[in-house]
PDB file of C-alpha atoms in Angstrom:
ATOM      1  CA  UNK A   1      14.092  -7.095 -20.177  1.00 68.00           C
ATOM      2  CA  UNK A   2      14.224  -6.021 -16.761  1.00 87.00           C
ATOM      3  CA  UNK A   3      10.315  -4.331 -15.292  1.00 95.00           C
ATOM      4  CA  UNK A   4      10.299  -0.896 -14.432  1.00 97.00           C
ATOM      5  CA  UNK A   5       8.111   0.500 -10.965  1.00 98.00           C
ATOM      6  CA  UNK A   6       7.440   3.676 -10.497  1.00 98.00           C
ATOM      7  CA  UNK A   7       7.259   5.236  -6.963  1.00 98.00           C
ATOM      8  CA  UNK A   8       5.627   8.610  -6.622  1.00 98.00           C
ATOM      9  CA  UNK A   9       7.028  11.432  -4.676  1.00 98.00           C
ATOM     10  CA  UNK A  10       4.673  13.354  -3.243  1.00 97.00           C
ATOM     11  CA  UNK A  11       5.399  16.731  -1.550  1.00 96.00           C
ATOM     12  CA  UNK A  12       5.930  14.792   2.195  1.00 95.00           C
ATOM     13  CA  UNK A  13       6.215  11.611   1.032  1.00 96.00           C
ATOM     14  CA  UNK A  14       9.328   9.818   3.517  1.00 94.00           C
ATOM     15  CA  UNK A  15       9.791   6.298   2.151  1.00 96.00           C
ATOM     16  CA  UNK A  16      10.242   6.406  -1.361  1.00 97.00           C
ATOM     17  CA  UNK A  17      13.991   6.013  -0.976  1.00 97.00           C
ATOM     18  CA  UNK A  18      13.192   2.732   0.821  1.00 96.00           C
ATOM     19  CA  UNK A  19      10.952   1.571  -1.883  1.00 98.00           C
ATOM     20  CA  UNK A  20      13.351   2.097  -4.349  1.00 98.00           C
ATOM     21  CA  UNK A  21      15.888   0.172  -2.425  1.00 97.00           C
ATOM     22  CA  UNK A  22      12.827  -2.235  -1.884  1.00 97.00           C
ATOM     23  CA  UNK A  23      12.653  -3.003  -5.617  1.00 98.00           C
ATOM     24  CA  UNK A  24      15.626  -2.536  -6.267  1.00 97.00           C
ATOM     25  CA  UNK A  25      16.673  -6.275  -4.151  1.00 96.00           C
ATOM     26  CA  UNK A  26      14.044  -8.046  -5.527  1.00 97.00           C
ATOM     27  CA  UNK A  27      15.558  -7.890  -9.027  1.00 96.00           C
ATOM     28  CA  UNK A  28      13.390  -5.032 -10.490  1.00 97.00           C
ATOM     29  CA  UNK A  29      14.489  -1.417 -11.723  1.00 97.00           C
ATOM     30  CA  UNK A  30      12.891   1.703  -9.501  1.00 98.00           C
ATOM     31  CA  UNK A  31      11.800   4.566 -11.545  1.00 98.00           C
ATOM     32  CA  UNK A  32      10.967   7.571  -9.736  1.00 98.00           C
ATOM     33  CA  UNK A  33       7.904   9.453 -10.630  1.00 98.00           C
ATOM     34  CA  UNK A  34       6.998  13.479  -9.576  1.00 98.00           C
ATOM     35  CA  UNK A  35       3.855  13.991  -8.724  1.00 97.00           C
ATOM     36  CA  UNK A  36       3.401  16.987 -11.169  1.00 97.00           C
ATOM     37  CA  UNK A  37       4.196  14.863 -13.746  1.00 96.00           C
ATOM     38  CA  UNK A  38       1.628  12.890 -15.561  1.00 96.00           C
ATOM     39  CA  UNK A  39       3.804  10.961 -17.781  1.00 97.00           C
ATOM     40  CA  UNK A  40       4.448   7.541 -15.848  1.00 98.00           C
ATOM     41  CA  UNK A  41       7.425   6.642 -17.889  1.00 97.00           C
ATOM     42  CA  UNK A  42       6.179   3.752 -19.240  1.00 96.00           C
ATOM     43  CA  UNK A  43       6.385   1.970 -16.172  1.00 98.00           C
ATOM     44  CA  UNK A  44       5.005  -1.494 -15.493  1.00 98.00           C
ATOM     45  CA  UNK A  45       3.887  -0.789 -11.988  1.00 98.00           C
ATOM     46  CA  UNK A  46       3.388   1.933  -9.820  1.00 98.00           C
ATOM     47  CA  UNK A  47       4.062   2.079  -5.985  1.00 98.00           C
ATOM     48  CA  UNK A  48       2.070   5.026  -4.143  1.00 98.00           C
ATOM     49  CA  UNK A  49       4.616   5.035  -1.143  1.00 97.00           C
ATOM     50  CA  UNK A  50       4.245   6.290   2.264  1.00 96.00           C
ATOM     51  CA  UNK A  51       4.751   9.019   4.071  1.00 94.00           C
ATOM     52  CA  UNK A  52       2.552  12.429   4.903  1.00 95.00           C
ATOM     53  CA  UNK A  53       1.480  13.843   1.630  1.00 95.00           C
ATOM     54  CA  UNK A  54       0.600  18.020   1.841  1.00 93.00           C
ATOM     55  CA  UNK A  55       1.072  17.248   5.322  1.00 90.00           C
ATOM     56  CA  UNK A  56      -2.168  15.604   5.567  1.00 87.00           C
ATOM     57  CA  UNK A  57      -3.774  18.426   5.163  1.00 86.00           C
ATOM     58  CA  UNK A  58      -7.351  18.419   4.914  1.00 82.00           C
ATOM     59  CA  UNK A  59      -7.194  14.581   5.410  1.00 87.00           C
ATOM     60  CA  UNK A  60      -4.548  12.213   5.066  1.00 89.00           C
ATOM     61  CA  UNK A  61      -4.456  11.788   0.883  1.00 91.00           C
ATOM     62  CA  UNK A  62      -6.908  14.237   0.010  1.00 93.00           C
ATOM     63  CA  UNK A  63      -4.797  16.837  -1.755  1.00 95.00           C
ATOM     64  CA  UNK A  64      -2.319  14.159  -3.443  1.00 95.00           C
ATOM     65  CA  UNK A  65      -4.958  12.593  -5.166  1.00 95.00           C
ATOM     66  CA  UNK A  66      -5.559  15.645  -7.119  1.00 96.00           C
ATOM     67  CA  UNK A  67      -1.495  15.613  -8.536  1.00 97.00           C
ATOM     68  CA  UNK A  68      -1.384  15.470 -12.000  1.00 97.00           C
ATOM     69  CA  UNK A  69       0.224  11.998 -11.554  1.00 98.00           C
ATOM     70  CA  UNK A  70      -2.858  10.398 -10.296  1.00 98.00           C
ATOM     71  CA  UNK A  71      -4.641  11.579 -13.644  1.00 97.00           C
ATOM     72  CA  UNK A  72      -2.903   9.345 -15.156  1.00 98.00           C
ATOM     73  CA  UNK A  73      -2.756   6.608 -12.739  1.00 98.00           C
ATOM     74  CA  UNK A  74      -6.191   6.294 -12.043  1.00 98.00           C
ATOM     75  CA  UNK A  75      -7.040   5.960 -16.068  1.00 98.00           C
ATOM     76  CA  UNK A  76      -3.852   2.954 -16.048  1.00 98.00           C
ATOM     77  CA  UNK A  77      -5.142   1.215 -13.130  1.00 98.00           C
ATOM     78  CA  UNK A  78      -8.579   0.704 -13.999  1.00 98.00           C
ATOM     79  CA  UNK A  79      -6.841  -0.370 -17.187  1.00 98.00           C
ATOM     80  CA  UNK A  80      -4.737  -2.660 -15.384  1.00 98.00           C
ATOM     81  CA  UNK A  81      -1.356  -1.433 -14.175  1.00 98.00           C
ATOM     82  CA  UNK A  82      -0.731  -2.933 -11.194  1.00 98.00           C
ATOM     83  CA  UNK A  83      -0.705  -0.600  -8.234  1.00 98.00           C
ATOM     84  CA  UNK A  84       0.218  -0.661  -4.231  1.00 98.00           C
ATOM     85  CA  UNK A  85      -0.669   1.647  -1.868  1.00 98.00           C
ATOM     86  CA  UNK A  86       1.387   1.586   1.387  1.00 98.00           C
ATOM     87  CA  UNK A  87       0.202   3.471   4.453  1.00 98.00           C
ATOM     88  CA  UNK A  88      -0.061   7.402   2.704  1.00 97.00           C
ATOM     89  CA  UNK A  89      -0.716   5.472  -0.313  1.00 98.00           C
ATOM     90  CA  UNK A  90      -3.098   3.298   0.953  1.00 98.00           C
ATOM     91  CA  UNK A  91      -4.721   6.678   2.102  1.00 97.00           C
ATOM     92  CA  UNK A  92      -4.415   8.054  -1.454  1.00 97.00           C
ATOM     93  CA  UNK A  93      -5.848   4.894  -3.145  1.00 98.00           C
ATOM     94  CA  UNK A  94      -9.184   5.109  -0.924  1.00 98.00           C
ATOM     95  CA  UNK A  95      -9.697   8.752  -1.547  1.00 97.00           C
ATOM     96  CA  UNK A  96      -9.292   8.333  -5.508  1.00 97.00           C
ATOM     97  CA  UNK A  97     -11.430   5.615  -5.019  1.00 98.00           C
ATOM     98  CA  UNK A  98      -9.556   2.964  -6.540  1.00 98.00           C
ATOM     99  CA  UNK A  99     -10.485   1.236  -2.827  1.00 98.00           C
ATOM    100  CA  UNK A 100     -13.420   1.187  -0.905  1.00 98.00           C
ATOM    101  CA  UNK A 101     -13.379   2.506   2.353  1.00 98.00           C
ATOM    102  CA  UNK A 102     -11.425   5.341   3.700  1.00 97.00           C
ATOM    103  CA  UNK A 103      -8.603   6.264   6.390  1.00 95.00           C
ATOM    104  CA  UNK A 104      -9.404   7.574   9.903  1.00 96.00           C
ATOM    105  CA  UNK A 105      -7.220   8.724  12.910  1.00 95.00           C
ATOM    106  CA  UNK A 106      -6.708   6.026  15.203  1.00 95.00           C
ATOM    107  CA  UNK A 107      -8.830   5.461  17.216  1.00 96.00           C
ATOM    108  CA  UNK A 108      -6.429   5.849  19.867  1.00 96.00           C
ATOM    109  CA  UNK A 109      -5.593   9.512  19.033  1.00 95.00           C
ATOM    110  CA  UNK A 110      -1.651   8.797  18.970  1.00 95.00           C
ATOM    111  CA  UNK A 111       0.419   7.855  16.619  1.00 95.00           C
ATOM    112  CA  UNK A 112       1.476   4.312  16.467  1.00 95.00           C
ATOM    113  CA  UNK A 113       5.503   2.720  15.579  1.00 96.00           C
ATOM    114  CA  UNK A 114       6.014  -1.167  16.191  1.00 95.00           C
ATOM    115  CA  UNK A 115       6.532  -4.119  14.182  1.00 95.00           C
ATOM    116  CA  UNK A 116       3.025  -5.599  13.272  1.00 97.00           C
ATOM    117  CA  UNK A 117       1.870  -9.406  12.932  1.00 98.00           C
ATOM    118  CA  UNK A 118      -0.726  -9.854  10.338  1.00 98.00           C
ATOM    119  CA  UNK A 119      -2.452 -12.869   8.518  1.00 98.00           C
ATOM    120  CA  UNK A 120      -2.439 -13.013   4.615  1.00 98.00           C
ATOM    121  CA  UNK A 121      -5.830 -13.044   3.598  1.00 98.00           C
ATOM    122  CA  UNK A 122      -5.574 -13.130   0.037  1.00 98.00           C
ATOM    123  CA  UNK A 123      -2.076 -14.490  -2.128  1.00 98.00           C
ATOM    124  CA  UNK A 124      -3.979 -13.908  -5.489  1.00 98.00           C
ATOM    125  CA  UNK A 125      -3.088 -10.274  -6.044  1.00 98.00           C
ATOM    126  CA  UNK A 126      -0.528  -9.252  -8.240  1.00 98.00           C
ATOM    127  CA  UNK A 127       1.470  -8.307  -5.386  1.00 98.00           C
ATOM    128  CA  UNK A 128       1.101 -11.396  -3.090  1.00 98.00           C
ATOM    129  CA  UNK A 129       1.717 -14.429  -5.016  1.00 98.00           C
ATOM    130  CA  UNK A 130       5.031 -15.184  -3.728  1.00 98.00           C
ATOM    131  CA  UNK A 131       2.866 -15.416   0.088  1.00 98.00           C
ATOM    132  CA  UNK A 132       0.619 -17.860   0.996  1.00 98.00           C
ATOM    133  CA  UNK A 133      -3.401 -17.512   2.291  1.00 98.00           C
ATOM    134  CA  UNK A 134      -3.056 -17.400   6.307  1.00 98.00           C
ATOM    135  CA  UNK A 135       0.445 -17.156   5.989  1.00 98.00           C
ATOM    136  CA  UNK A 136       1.294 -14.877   9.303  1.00 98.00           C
ATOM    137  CA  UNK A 137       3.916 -12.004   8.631  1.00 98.00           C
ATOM    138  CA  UNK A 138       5.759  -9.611  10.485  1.00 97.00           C
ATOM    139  CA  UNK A 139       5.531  -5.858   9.181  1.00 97.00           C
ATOM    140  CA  UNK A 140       6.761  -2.427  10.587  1.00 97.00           C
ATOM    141  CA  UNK A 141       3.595  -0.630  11.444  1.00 97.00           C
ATOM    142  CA  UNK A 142       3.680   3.522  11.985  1.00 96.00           C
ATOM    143  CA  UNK A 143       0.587   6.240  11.541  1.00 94.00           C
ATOM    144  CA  UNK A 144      -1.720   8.474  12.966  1.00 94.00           C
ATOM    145  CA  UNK A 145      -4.557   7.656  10.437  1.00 95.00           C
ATOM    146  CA  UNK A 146      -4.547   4.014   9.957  1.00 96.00           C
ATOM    147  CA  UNK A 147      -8.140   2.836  11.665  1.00 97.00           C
ATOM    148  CA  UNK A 148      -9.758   1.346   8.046  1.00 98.00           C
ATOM    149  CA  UNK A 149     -13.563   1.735   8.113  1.00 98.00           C
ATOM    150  CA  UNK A 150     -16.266   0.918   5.521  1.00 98.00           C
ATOM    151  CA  UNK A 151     -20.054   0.441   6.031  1.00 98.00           C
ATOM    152  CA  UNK A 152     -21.633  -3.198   6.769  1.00 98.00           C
ATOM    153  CA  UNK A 153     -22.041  -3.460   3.584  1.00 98.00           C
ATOM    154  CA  UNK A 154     -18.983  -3.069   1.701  1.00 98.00           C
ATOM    155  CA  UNK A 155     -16.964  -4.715   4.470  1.00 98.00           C
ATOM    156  CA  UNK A 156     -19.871  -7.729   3.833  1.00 98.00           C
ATOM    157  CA  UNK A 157     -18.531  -7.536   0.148  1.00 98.00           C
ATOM    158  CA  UNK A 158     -15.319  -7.235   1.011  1.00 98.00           C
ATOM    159  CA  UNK A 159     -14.862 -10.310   3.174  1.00 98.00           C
ATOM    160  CA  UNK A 160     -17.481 -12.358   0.705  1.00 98.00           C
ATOM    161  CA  UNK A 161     -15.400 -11.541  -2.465  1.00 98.00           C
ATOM    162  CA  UNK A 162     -11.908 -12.223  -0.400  1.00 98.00           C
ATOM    163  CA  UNK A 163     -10.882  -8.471  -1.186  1.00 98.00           C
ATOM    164  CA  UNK A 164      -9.567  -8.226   2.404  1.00 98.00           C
ATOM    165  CA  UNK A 165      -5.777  -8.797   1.989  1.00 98.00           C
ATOM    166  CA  UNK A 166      -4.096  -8.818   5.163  1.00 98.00           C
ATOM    167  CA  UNK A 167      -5.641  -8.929   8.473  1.00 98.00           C
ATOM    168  CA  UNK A 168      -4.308  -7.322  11.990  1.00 98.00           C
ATOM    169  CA  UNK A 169      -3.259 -10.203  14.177  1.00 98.00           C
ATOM    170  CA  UNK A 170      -3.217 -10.429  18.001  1.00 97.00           C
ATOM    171  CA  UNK A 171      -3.376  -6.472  18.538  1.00 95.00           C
ATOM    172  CA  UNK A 172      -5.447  -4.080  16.338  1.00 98.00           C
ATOM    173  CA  UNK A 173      -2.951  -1.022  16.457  1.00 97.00           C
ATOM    174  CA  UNK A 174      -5.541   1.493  15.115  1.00 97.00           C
ATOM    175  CA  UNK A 175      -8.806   0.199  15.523  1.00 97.00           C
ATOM    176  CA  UNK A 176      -9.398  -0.933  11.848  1.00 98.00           C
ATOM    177  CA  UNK A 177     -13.039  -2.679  11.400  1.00 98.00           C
ATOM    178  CA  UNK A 178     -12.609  -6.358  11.610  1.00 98.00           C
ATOM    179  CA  UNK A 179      -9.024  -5.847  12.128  1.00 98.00           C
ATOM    180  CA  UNK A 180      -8.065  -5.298   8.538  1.00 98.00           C
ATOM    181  CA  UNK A 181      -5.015  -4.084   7.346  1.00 98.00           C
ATOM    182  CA  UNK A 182      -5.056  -3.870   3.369  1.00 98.00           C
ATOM    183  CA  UNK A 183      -7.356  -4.360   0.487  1.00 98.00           C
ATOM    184  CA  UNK A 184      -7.662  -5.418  -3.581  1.00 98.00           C
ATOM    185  CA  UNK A 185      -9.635  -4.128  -5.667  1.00 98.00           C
ATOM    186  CA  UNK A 186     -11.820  -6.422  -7.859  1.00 98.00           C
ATOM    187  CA  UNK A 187      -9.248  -7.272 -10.366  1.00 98.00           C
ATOM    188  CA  UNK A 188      -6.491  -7.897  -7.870  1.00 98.00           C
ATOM    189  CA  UNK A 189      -4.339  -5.414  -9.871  1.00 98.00           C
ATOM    190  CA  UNK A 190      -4.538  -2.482  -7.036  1.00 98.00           C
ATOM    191  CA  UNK A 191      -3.782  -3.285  -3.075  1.00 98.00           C
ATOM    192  CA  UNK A 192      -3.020  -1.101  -0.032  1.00 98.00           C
ATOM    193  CA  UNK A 193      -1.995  -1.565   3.200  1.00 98.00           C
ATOM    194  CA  UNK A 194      -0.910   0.459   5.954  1.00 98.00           C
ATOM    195  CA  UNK A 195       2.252  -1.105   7.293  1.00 98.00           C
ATOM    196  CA  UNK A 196       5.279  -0.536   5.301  1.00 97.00           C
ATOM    197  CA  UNK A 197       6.484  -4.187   3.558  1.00 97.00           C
ATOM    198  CA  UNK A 198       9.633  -1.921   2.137  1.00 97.00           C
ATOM    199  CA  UNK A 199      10.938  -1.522   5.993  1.00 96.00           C
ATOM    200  CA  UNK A 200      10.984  -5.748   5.898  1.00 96.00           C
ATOM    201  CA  UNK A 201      13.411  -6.494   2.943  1.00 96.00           C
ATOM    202  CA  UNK A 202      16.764  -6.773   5.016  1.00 94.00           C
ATOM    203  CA  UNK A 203      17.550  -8.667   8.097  1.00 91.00           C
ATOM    204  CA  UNK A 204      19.679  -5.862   9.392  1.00 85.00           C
ATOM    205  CA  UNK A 205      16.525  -3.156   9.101  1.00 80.00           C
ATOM    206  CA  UNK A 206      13.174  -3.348  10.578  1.00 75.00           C
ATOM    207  CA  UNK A 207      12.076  -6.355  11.890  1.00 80.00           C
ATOM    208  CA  UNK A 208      14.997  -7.994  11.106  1.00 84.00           C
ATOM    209  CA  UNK A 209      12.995 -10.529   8.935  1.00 92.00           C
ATOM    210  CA  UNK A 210      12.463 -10.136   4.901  1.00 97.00           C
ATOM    211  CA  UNK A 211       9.023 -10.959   5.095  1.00 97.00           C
ATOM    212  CA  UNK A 212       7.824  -7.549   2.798  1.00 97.00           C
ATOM    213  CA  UNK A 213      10.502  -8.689   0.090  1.00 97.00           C
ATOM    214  CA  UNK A 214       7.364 -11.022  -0.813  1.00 98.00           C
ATOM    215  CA  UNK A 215       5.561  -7.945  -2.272  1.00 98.00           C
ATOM    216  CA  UNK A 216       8.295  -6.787  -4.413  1.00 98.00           C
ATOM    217  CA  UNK A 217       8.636 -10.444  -5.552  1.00 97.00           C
ATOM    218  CA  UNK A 218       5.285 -11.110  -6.787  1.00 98.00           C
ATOM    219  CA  UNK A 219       4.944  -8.177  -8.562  1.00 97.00           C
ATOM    220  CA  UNK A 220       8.397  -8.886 -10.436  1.00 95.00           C
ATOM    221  CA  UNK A 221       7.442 -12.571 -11.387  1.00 93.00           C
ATOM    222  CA  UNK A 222       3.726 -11.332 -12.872  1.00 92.00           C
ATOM    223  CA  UNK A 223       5.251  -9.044 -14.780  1.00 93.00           C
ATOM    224  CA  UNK A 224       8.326 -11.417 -16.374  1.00 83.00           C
ATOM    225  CA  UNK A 225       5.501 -13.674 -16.889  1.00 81.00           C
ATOM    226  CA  UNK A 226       2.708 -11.700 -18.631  1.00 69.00           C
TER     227      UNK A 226
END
């Protein structure tokens, strides 16, 4: 039976064509989810996608994770249902506090386009298996609110529990304490990250590397195996 991931539309979300697509080539079947609607279809997954949600409004996230959607999706993923977050999402996932930490503008004041190195951190989650820990990856990077930032503390807890998932390498676009660029939660069931892995499935878009197709991957072999 083939798995079923949502994406959410949000009103201003841009890449949830590409994440379709995204799932699409790694073998999985994209179901698209409104975010007035709080039925998630029965999905397996869910992929928050990116994009400017309201408009960023208030503060990138802070509206969308009031949609009726995340209702539901917030009850699910402390349940279980695997969940990314990818730049917006990411956003979204902080402010419904299903990650620590929150979203700031960089610290640069511009936004920021270019294909990003990173470091794998963590190829435990549900959505990183098919990677390996310090594996270094090539993602397209763009936002205006990507600097991550936590207290000591919870970055302490972050780094001690290995709940930091990918790390900036060689430039920090946005500022991001200790140069991280996506989370887990506890579980491992629920990750963000700010560059988009969905831009990185096709040698003939993005970087011109698959190295997001990973992502889609994992996720697809968890949930054929579960």
């Amino acid at each position: 039976m083939t798995a079923r991931i949502g994406v959410v539309t949000f009103p201003g979300s841009l890449d949830d064509r590409d994440t379709q697509r995204a799932i699409r080539l790694a073998g999985a079947e994209p179901v698209a989810l409104w975010h007035k609607d709080k039925d998630l279809h029965q999905v397996d997954a869910v992929v928050l996608c990116g994009g400017f949600s309201y408009g960023d409004y208030l503060r990138a996230g802070a509206i969308a994770r009031f949609s009726p959607v995340m209702e539901t999706l917030i009850e699910q993923a402390k349940a279980g249902l695997p969940v990314l977050g990818i730049c917006n999402g990411f956003q979204i996932l902080t402010e419904a506090h299903l990650l620590p930490g929150t979203m700031l503008r960089n610290d640069h004041l511009h936004f920021i386009c270019r294909d990003q190195k990173l470091r794998v951190e963590n190829a435990e989650t549900s959505w990183t298996t098919d990677y390996t820990a310090g594996q270094e990856i090539h993602i397209p990077l763009k936002n205006n609110d990507g600097q991550y930032v936590a207290d000591e503390y919870t970055l302490d807890n972050l780094e001690a529990e290995g709940r930091v998932a990918f790390r900036y390498l060689d430039f920090n676009p946005n500022g991001s304490q200790r140069d991280i660029a996506g989370v887990t939660n506890e579980a491992g069931n629920v990750v963000g990250l700010m560059p988009h892995p969905e831009h990185a499935v096709e040698p003939l878009i993005g970087t011109g590397r698959t190295d997001g197709l990973p992502f889609f991957t994992s996720i697809l072999k968890k949930l054929v195996n579960a």
